[in-house]
Amino acid sequence: MISLPQFPDAKCLTHSQIGTFRSCQRKEHYGYVLGVRPEFASSALRFGTNVHHGIELRANGASVDDAVLGAMKQYDNVPGNMRHDEALMEREIVGRMLAGYFWWWERETEVPPALFVATNLAAEQQFKLKIKGSSFWYAGKIDGI
């Protein structure tokens, strides 16, 4: 599968790209320069992406129920490398995990105010910084502020 690089500027580097380059320069070239990626994500990456999607929905103002259902909806189209029963089980685990996560971190009345962060200022905030003394940029996303 071919995909477009997230930051099409060849002089823009991300933390993931730098780490990949350090471990295997050929893999970095194929993945980040040419955009060649695996057709299906690994189960751990898919799982984490879907949990992250639910947290992002909640951070952007969705109700707990809508955030959980939004993450679970990602399993409506079962990936080609996954059996239907595996998708149903993973979907349920993602939903239950998110429900527990929101319950734990949104217990405003039970947590002392000094320990509770009540406001989300931004979710998936992109940044791009010039690397001093070079023609390159360092770019990425901050999950939540």
PDB file of N, CA and C in Angstrom, residues 37-124:
ATOM      1  N   ARG A  37       3.836   1.694   3.061  1.00  0.00           N
ATOM      2  CA  ARG A  37       3.445   1.230   4.396  1.00  0.00           C
ATOM      3  C   ARG A  37       2.766  -0.124   4.289  1.00  0.00           C
ATOM      4  N   PRO A  38       2.758  -0.898   5.377  1.00  0.00           N
ATOM      5  CA  PRO A  38       2.018  -2.165   5.363  1.00  0.00           C
ATOM      6  C   PRO A  38       0.536  -1.918   5.089  1.00  0.00           C
ATOM      7  N   GLU A  39      -0.104  -2.865   4.441  1.00  0.00           N
ATOM      8  CA  GLU A  39      -1.519  -2.717   4.113  1.00  0.00           C
ATOM      9  C   GLU A  39      -2.386  -2.703   5.372  1.00  0.00           C
ATOM     10  N   PHE A  40      -2.003  -3.512   6.379  1.00  0.00           N
ATOM     11  CA  PHE A  40      -2.771  -3.595   7.609  1.00  0.00           C
ATOM     12  C   PHE A  40      -1.877  -3.277   8.792  1.00  0.00           C
ATOM     13  N   ALA A  41      -2.418  -2.549   9.767  1.00  0.00           N
ATOM     14  CA  ALA A  41      -1.674  -2.232  10.981  1.00  0.00           C
ATOM     15  C   ALA A  41      -1.593  -3.467  11.868  1.00  0.00           C
ATOM     16  N   SER A  42      -0.546  -3.552  12.678  1.00  0.00           N
ATOM     17  CA  SER A  42      -0.438  -4.640  13.640  1.00  0.00           C
ATOM     18  C   SER A  42      -1.573  -4.513  14.651  1.00  0.00           C
ATOM     19  N   SER A  43      -1.879  -5.604  15.354  1.00  0.00           N
ATOM     20  CA  SER A  43      -2.991  -5.560  16.304  1.00  0.00           C
ATOM     21  C   SER A  43      -2.740  -4.541  17.416  1.00  0.00           C
ATOM     22  N   ALA A  44      -1.516  -4.446  17.902  1.00  0.00           N
ATOM     23  CA  ALA A  44      -1.210  -3.482  18.963  1.00  0.00           C
ATOM     24  C   ALA A  44      -1.379  -2.051  18.465  1.00  0.00           C
ATOM     25  N   LEU A  45      -0.929  -1.778  17.260  1.00  0.00           N
ATOM     26  CA  LEU A  45      -1.061  -0.431  16.703  1.00  0.00           C
ATOM     27  C   LEU A  45      -2.525  -0.089  16.451  1.00  0.00           C
ATOM     28  N   ARG A  46      -3.291  -1.034  15.918  1.00  0.00           N
ATOM     29  CA  ARG A  46      -4.716  -0.807  15.663  1.00  0.00           C
ATOM     30  C   ARG A  46      -5.456  -0.558  16.977  1.00  0.00           C
ATOM     31  N   PHE A  47      -5.173  -1.380  17.983  1.00  0.00           N
ATOM     32  CA  PHE A  47      -5.813  -1.250  19.287  1.00  0.00           C
ATOM     33  C   PHE A  47      -5.516   0.124  19.901  1.00  0.00           C
ATOM     34  N   GLY A  48      -4.236   0.479  19.918  1.00  0.00           N
ATOM     35  CA  GLY A  48      -3.844   1.766  20.482  1.00  0.00           C
ATOM     36  C   GLY A  48      -4.432   2.941  19.731  1.00  0.00           C
ATOM     37  N   THR A  49      -4.484   2.842  18.416  1.00  0.00           N
ATOM     38  CA  THR A  49      -5.058   3.908  17.594  1.00  0.00           C
ATOM     39  C   THR A  49      -6.528   4.098  17.927  1.00  0.00           C
ATOM     40  N   ASN A  50      -7.263   3.004  18.114  1.00  0.00           N
ATOM     41  CA  ASN A  50      -8.693   3.108  18.388  1.00  0.00           C
ATOM     42  C   ASN A  50      -8.971   3.643  19.791  1.00  0.00           C
ATOM     43  N   VAL A  51      -8.170   3.241  20.783  1.00  0.00           N
ATOM     44  CA  VAL A  51      -8.305   3.806  22.129  1.00  0.00           C
ATOM     45  C   VAL A  51      -7.991   5.301  22.077  1.00  0.00           C
ATOM     46  N   HIS A  52      -6.930   5.644  21.395  1.00  0.00           N
ATOM     47  CA  HIS A  52      -6.529   7.038  21.257  1.00  0.00           C
ATOM     48  C   HIS A  52      -7.638   7.853  20.577  1.00  0.00           C
ATOM     49  N   HIS A  53      -8.298   7.261  19.590  1.00  0.00           N
ATOM     50  CA  HIS A  53      -9.397   7.936  18.887  1.00  0.00           C
ATOM     51  C   HIS A  53     -10.526   8.286  19.864  1.00  0.00           C
ATOM     52  N   GLY A  54     -10.870   7.352  20.749  1.00  0.00           N
ATOM     53  CA  GLY A  54     -11.910   7.612  21.742  1.00  0.00           C
ATOM     54  C   GLY A  54     -11.524   8.733  22.695  1.00  0.00           C
ATOM     55  N   ILE A  55     -10.272   8.737  23.139  1.00  0.00           N
ATOM     56  CA  ILE A  55      -9.796   9.791  24.044  1.00  0.00           C
ATOM     57  C   ILE A  55      -9.812  11.141  23.329  1.00  0.00           C
ATOM     58  N   GLU A  56      -9.425  11.147  22.066  1.00  0.00           N
ATOM     59  CA  GLU A  56      -9.446  12.388  21.284  1.00  0.00           C
ATOM     60  C   GLU A  56     -10.874  12.900  21.110  1.00  0.00           C
ATOM     61  N   LEU A  57     -11.815  12.009  20.838  1.00  0.00           N
ATOM     62  CA  LEU A  57     -13.215  12.433  20.708  1.00  0.00           C
ATOM     63  C   LEU A  57     -13.695  13.099  21.993  1.00  0.00           C
ATOM     64  N   ARG A  58     -13.376  12.483  23.133  1.00  0.00           N
ATOM     65  CA  ARG A  58     -13.779  13.047  24.433  1.00  0.00           C
ATOM     66  C   ARG A  58     -13.109  14.393  24.669  1.00  0.00           C
ATOM     67  N   ALA A  59     -11.842  14.508  24.341  1.00  0.00           N
ATOM     68  CA  ALA A  59     -11.111  15.767  24.529  1.00  0.00           C
ATOM     69  C   ALA A  59     -11.689  16.874  23.657  1.00  0.00           C
ATOM     70  N   ASN A  60     -12.285  16.492  22.535  1.00  0.00           N
ATOM     71  CA  ASN A  60     -12.882  17.493  21.646  1.00  0.00           C
ATOM     72  C   ASN A  60     -14.352  17.753  21.945  1.00  0.00           C
ATOM     73  N   GLY A  61     -14.838  17.281  23.096  1.00  0.00           N
ATOM     74  CA  GLY A  61     -16.179  17.647  23.535  1.00  0.00           C
ATOM     75  C   GLY A  61     -17.258  16.596  23.404  1.00  0.00           C
ATOM     76  N   ALA A  62     -16.961  15.418  22.884  1.00  0.00           N
ATOM     77  CA  ALA A  62     -17.973  14.363  22.786  1.00  0.00           C
ATOM     78  C   ALA A  62     -18.309  13.854  24.186  1.00  0.00           C
ATOM     79  N   SER A  63     -19.525  13.378  24.368  1.00  0.00           N
ATOM     80  CA  SER A  63     -19.894  12.773  25.647  1.00  0.00           C
ATOM     81  C   SER A  63     -19.106  11.473  25.817  1.00  0.00           C
ATOM     82  N   VAL A  64     -19.096  10.949  27.036  1.00  0.00           N
ATOM     83  CA  VAL A  64     -18.401   9.690  27.288  1.00  0.00           C
ATOM     84  C   VAL A  64     -18.981   8.596  26.394  1.00  0.00           C
ATOM     85  N   ASP A  65     -20.308   8.510  26.342  1.00  0.00           N
ATOM     86  CA  ASP A  65     -20.950   7.478  25.517  1.00  0.00           C
ATOM     87  C   ASP A  65     -20.574   7.621  24.049  1.00  0.00           C
ATOM     88  N   ASP A  66     -20.602   8.855  23.531  1.00  0.00           N
ATOM     89  CA  ASP A  66     -20.268   9.066  22.126  1.00  0.00           C
ATOM     90  C   ASP A  66     -18.800   8.772  21.834  1.00  0.00           C
ATOM     91  N   ALA A  67     -17.924   9.086  22.784  1.00  0.00           N
ATOM     92  CA  ALA A  67     -16.493   8.803  22.591  1.00  0.00           C
ATOM     93  C   ALA A  67     -16.241   7.297  22.567  1.00  0.00           C
ATOM     94  N   VAL A  68     -16.875   6.571  23.489  1.00  0.00           N
ATOM     95  CA  VAL A  68     -16.713   5.112  23.531  1.00  0.00           C
ATOM     96  C   VAL A  68     -17.279   4.495  22.255  1.00  0.00           C
ATOM     97  N   LEU A  69     -18.492   4.893  21.877  1.00  0.00           N
ATOM     98  CA  LEU A  69     -19.110   4.344  20.667  1.00  0.00           C
ATOM     99  C   LEU A  69     -18.331   4.725  19.412  1.00  0.00           C
ATOM    100  N   GLY A  70     -17.764   5.935  19.380  1.00  0.00           N
ATOM    101  CA  GLY A  70     -16.966   6.363  18.235  1.00  0.00           C
ATOM    102  C   GLY A  70     -15.730   5.499  18.046  1.00  0.00           C
ATOM    103  N   ALA A  71     -15.092   5.136  19.164  1.00  0.00           N
ATOM    104  CA  ALA A  71     -13.918   4.255  19.079  1.00  0.00           C
ATOM    105  C   ALA A  71     -14.331   2.851  18.658  1.00  0.00           C
ATOM    106  N   MET A  72     -15.444   2.368  19.193  1.00  0.00           N
ATOM    107  CA  MET A  72     -15.914   1.025  18.847  1.00  0.00           C
ATOM    108  C   MET A  72     -16.367   0.944  17.392  1.00  0.00           C
ATOM    109  N   LYS A  73     -16.843   2.052  16.861  1.00  0.00           N
ATOM    110  CA  LYS A  73     -17.309   2.091  15.473  1.00  0.00           C
ATOM    111  C   LYS A  73     -16.167   1.837  14.483  1.00  0.00           C
ATOM    112  N   GLN A  74     -14.937   2.042  14.915  1.00  0.00           N
ATOM    113  CA  GLN A  74     -13.787   1.794  14.052  1.00  0.00           C
ATOM    114  C   GLN A  74     -13.711   0.325  13.619  1.00  0.00           C
ATOM    115  N   TYR A  75     -14.416  -0.539  14.343  1.00  0.00           N
ATOM    116  CA  TYR A  75     -14.408  -1.971  14.021  1.00  0.00           C
ATOM    117  C   TYR A  75     -15.573  -2.373  13.110  1.00  0.00           C
ATOM    118  N   ASP A  76     -16.353  -1.409  12.630  1.00  0.00           N
ATOM    119  CA  ASP A  76     -17.461  -1.742  11.726  1.00  0.00           C
ATOM    120  C   ASP A  76     -16.965  -2.403  10.449  1.00  0.00           C
ATOM    121  N   ASN A  77     -15.831  -1.963   9.958  1.00  0.00           N
ATOM    122  CA  ASN A  77     -15.211  -2.597   8.791  1.00  0.00           C
ATOM    123  C   ASN A  77     -14.015  -3.403   9.282  1.00  0.00           C
ATOM    124  N   VAL A  78     -14.179  -4.698   9.373  1.00  0.00           N
ATOM    125  CA  VAL A  78     -13.137  -5.580   9.900  1.00  0.00           C
ATOM    126  C   VAL A  78     -11.939  -5.565   8.955  1.00  0.00           C
ATOM    127  N   PRO A  79     -10.741  -5.257   9.479  1.00  0.00           N
ATOM    128  CA  PRO A  79      -9.543  -5.277   8.625  1.00  0.00           C
ATOM    129  C   PRO A  79      -9.339  -6.648   7.990  1.00  0.00           C
ATOM    130  N   GLY A  80      -8.745  -6.683   6.813  1.00  0.00           N
ATOM    131  CA  GLY A  80      -8.546  -7.922   6.071  1.00  0.00           C
ATOM    132  C   GLY A  80      -7.673  -8.947   6.762  1.00  0.00           C
ATOM    133  N   ASN A  81      -6.860  -8.524   7.723  1.00  0.00           N
ATOM    134  CA  ASN A  81      -5.970  -9.462   8.407  1.00  0.00           C
ATOM    135  C   ASN A  81      -6.552  -9.934   9.739  1.00  0.00           C
ATOM    136  N   MET A  82      -7.865  -9.753   9.935  1.00  0.00           N
ATOM    137  CA  MET A  82      -8.476 -10.046  11.226  1.00  0.00           C
ATOM    138  C   MET A  82      -9.762 -10.845  11.037  1.00  0.00           C
ATOM    139  N   ARG A  83      -9.950 -11.886  11.847  1.00  0.00           N
ATOM    140  CA  ARG A  83     -11.204 -12.647  11.800  1.00  0.00           C
ATOM    141  C   ARG A  83     -12.323 -11.825  12.432  1.00  0.00           C
ATOM    142  N   HIS A  84     -13.544 -12.091  12.025  1.00  0.00           N
ATOM    143  CA  HIS A  84     -14.698 -11.327  12.521  1.00  0.00           C
ATOM    144  C   HIS A  84     -14.838 -11.441  14.042  1.00  0.00           C
ATOM    145  N   ASP A  85     -14.667 -12.645  14.590  1.00  0.00           N
ATOM    146  CA  ASP A  85     -14.807 -12.817  16.037  1.00  0.00           C
ATOM    147  C   ASP A  85     -13.693 -12.094  16.800  1.00  0.00           C
ATOM    148  N   GLU A  86     -12.502 -12.035  16.225  1.00  0.00           N
ATOM    149  CA  GLU A  86     -11.405 -11.275  16.848  1.00  0.00           C
ATOM    150  C   GLU A  86     -11.741  -9.789  16.883  1.00  0.00           C
ATOM    151  N   ALA A  87     -12.317  -9.288  15.800  1.00  0.00           N
ATOM    152  CA  ALA A  87     -12.691  -7.876  15.728  1.00  0.00           C
ATOM    153  C   ALA A  87     -13.754  -7.548  16.767  1.00  0.00           C
ATOM    154  N   LEU A  88     -14.740  -8.430  16.935  1.00  0.00           N
ATOM    155  CA  LEU A  88     -15.792  -8.207  17.932  1.00  0.00           C
ATOM    156  C   LEU A  88     -15.215  -8.180  19.344  1.00  0.00           C
ATOM    157  N   MET A  89     -14.281  -9.099  19.615  1.00  0.00           N
ATOM    158  CA  MET A  89     -13.675  -9.150  20.940  1.00  0.00           C
ATOM    159  C   MET A  89     -12.816  -7.903  21.192  1.00  0.00           C
ATOM    160  N   GLU A  90     -11.991  -7.522  20.219  1.00  0.00           N
ATOM    161  CA  GLU A  90     -11.144  -6.342  20.386  1.00  0.00           C
ATOM    162  C   GLU A  90     -12.004  -5.085  20.524  1.00  0.00           C
ATOM    163  N   ARG A  91     -13.084  -5.012  19.755  1.00  0.00           N
ATOM    164  CA  ARG A  91     -14.010  -3.876  19.823  1.00  0.00           C
ATOM    165  C   ARG A  91     -14.569  -3.727  21.242  1.00  0.00           C
ATOM    166  N   GLU A  92     -14.968  -4.842  21.840  1.00  0.00           N
ATOM    167  CA  GLU A  92     -15.534  -4.821  23.195  1.00  0.00           C
ATOM    168  C   GLU A  92     -14.479  -4.414  24.215  1.00  0.00           C
ATOM    169  N   ILE A  93     -13.259  -4.910  24.063  1.00  0.00           N
ATOM    170  CA  ILE A  93     -12.174  -4.551  24.987  1.00  0.00           C
ATOM    171  C   ILE A  93     -11.886  -3.051  24.905  1.00  0.00           C
ATOM    172  N   VAL A  94     -11.835  -2.506  23.693  1.00  0.00           N
ATOM    173  CA  VAL A  94     -11.603  -1.061  23.521  1.00  0.00           C
ATOM    174  C   VAL A  94     -12.701  -0.264  24.220  1.00  0.00           C
ATOM    175  N   GLY A  95     -13.951  -0.663  24.019  1.00  0.00           N
ATOM    176  CA  GLY A  95     -15.063   0.045  24.647  1.00  0.00           C
ATOM    177  C   GLY A  95     -15.012   0.011  26.159  1.00  0.00           C
ATOM    178  N   ARG A  96     -14.764  -1.170  26.719  1.00  0.00           N
ATOM    179  CA  ARG A  96     -14.702  -1.311  28.186  1.00  0.00           C
ATOM    180  C   ARG A  96     -13.503  -0.560  28.757  1.00  0.00           C
ATOM    181  N   MET A  97     -12.399  -0.624  28.054  1.00  0.00           N
ATOM    182  CA  MET A  97     -11.190   0.062  28.517  1.00  0.00           C
ATOM    183  C   MET A  97     -11.414   1.579  28.560  1.00  0.00           C
ATOM    184  N   LEU A  98     -12.026   2.113  27.514  1.00  0.00           N
ATOM    185  CA  LEU A  98     -12.306   3.550  27.488  1.00  0.00           C
ATOM    186  C   LEU A  98     -13.306   3.951  28.567  1.00  0.00           C
ATOM    187  N   ALA A  99     -14.343   3.145  28.766  1.00  0.00           N
ATOM    188  CA  ALA A  99     -15.329   3.460  29.810  1.00  0.00           C
ATOM    189  C   ALA A  99     -14.643   3.533  31.170  1.00  0.00           C
ATOM    190  N   GLY A 100     -13.746   2.581  31.452  1.00  0.00           N
ATOM    191  CA  GLY A 100     -13.005   2.608  32.706  1.00  0.00           C
ATOM    192  C   GLY A 100     -12.062   3.794  32.799  1.00  0.00           C
ATOM    193  N   TYR A 101     -11.422   4.104  31.692  1.00  0.00           N
ATOM    194  CA  TYR A 101     -10.493   5.243  31.644  1.00  0.00           C
ATOM    195  C   TYR A 101     -11.224   6.540  31.971  1.00  0.00           C
ATOM    196  N   PHE A 102     -12.370   6.757  31.317  1.00  0.00           N
ATOM    197  CA  PHE A 102     -13.126   7.991  31.557  1.00  0.00           C
ATOM    198  C   PHE A 102     -13.676   8.029  32.978  1.00  0.00           C
ATOM    199  N   TRP A 103     -14.137   6.878  33.472  1.00  0.00           N
ATOM    200  CA  TRP A 103     -14.644   6.841  34.839  1.00  0.00           C
ATOM    201  C   TRP A 103     -13.539   7.226  35.820  1.00  0.00           C
ATOM    202  N   TRP A 104     -12.354   6.680  35.637  1.00  0.00           N
ATOM    203  CA  TRP A 104     -11.254   6.941  36.571  1.00  0.00           C
ATOM    204  C   TRP A 104     -10.795   8.396  36.525  1.00  0.00           C
ATOM    205  N   TRP A 105     -10.578   8.929  35.331  1.00  0.00           N
ATOM    206  CA  TRP A 105      -9.981  10.250  35.211  1.00  0.00           C
ATOM    207  C   TRP A 105     -10.975  11.398  35.295  1.00  0.00           C
ATOM    208  N   GLU A 106     -12.265  11.109  35.322  1.00  0.00           N
ATOM    209  CA  GLU A 106     -13.253  12.181  35.388  1.00  0.00           C
ATOM    210  C   GLU A 106     -14.023  12.161  36.696  1.00  0.00           C
ATOM    211  N   ARG A 107     -13.414  11.642  37.759  1.00  0.00           N
ATOM    212  CA  ARG A 107     -14.044  11.596  39.077  1.00  0.00           C
ATOM    213  C   ARG A 107     -13.799  12.910  39.802  1.00  0.00           C
ATOM    214  N   GLU A 108     -14.254  13.993  39.249  1.00  0.00           N
ATOM    215  CA  GLU A 108     -13.967  15.338  39.757  1.00  0.00           C
ATOM    216  C   GLU A 108     -14.315  15.494  41.230  1.00  0.00           C
ATOM    217  N   THR A 109     -15.429  14.941  41.675  1.00  0.00           N
ATOM    218  CA  THR A 109     -15.843  15.135  43.059  1.00  0.00           C
ATOM    219  C   THR A 109     -15.029  14.307  44.039  1.00  0.00           C
ATOM    220  N   GLU A 110     -14.352  13.248  43.584  1.00  0.00           N
ATOM    221  CA  GLU A 110     -13.598  12.378  44.477  1.00  0.00           C
ATOM    222  C   GLU A 110     -12.114  12.726  44.545  1.00  0.00           C
ATOM    223  N   VAL A 111     -11.635  13.530  43.627  1.00  0.00           N
ATOM    224  CA  VAL A 111     -10.208  13.833  43.547  1.00  0.00           C
ATOM    225  C   VAL A 111      -9.963  15.245  44.052  1.00  0.00           C
ATOM    226  N   PRO A 112      -8.958  15.447  44.922  1.00  0.00           N
ATOM    227  CA  PRO A 112      -8.660  16.805  45.377  1.00  0.00           C
ATOM    228  C   PRO A 112      -8.422  17.730  44.183  1.00  0.00           C
ATOM    229  N   PRO A 113      -8.951  18.969  44.216  1.00  0.00           N
ATOM    230  CA  PRO A 113      -8.834  19.881  43.073  1.00  0.00           C
ATOM    231  C   PRO A 113      -7.410  20.070  42.562  1.00  0.00           C
ATOM    232  N   ALA A 114      -6.417  20.012  43.444  1.00  0.00           N
ATOM    233  CA  ALA A 114      -5.032  20.222  43.007  1.00  0.00           C
ATOM    234  C   ALA A 114      -4.560  19.079  42.099  1.00  0.00           C
ATOM    235  N   LEU A 115      -5.193  17.916  42.177  1.00  0.00           N
ATOM    236  CA  LEU A 115      -4.777  16.772  41.383  1.00  0.00           C
ATOM    237  C   LEU A 115      -5.629  16.581  40.133  1.00  0.00           C
ATOM    238  N   PHE A 116      -6.651  17.395  39.967  1.00  0.00           N
ATOM    239  CA  PHE A 116      -7.584  17.204  38.863  1.00  0.00           C
ATOM    240  C   PHE A 116      -7.381  18.254  37.783  1.00  0.00           C
ATOM    241  N   VAL A 117      -7.182  17.793  36.564  1.00  0.00           N
ATOM    242  CA  VAL A 117      -7.058  18.705  35.432  1.00  0.00           C
ATOM    243  C   VAL A 117      -8.435  18.810  34.793  1.00  0.00           C
ATOM    244  N   ALA A 118      -9.052  19.979  34.894  1.00  0.00           N
ATOM    245  CA  ALA A 118     -10.448  20.114  34.495  1.00  0.00           C
ATOM    246  C   ALA A 118     -10.633  20.581  33.064  1.00  0.00           C
ATOM    247  N   THR A 119      -9.603  21.118  32.442  1.00  0.00           N
ATOM    248  CA  THR A 119      -9.791  21.713  31.126  1.00  0.00           C
ATOM    249  C   THR A 119      -8.824  21.127  30.115  1.00  0.00           C
ATOM    250  N   ASN A 120      -9.356  20.781  28.973  1.00  0.00           N
ATOM    251  CA  ASN A 120      -8.541  20.362  27.848  1.00  0.00           C
ATOM    252  C   ASN A 120      -8.384  21.565  26.936  1.00  0.00           C
ATOM    253  N   LEU A 121      -7.182  22.034  26.754  1.00  0.00           N
ATOM    254  CA  LEU A 121      -6.964  23.202  25.901  1.00  0.00           C
ATOM    255  C   LEU A 121      -6.861  22.836  24.432  1.00  0.00           C
ATOM    256  N   ALA A 122      -6.279  21.672  24.144  1.00  0.00           N
ATOM    257  CA  ALA A 122      -6.119  21.245  22.753  1.00  0.00           C
ATOM    258  C   ALA A 122      -5.901  19.747  22.692  1.00  0.00           C
ATOM    259  N   ALA A 123      -6.354  19.145  21.603  1.00  0.00           N
ATOM    260  CA  ALA A 123      -6.111  17.729  21.342  1.00  0.00           C
ATOM    261  C   ALA A 123      -5.499  17.613  19.957  1.00  0.00           C
ATOM    262  N   GLU A 124      -4.494  16.751  19.836  1.00  0.00           N
ATOM    263  CA  GLU A 124      -3.822  16.550  18.548  1.00  0.00           C
ATOM    264  C   GLU A 124      -3.282  17.873  17.981  1.00  0.00           C
TER     265      GLU A 124
END
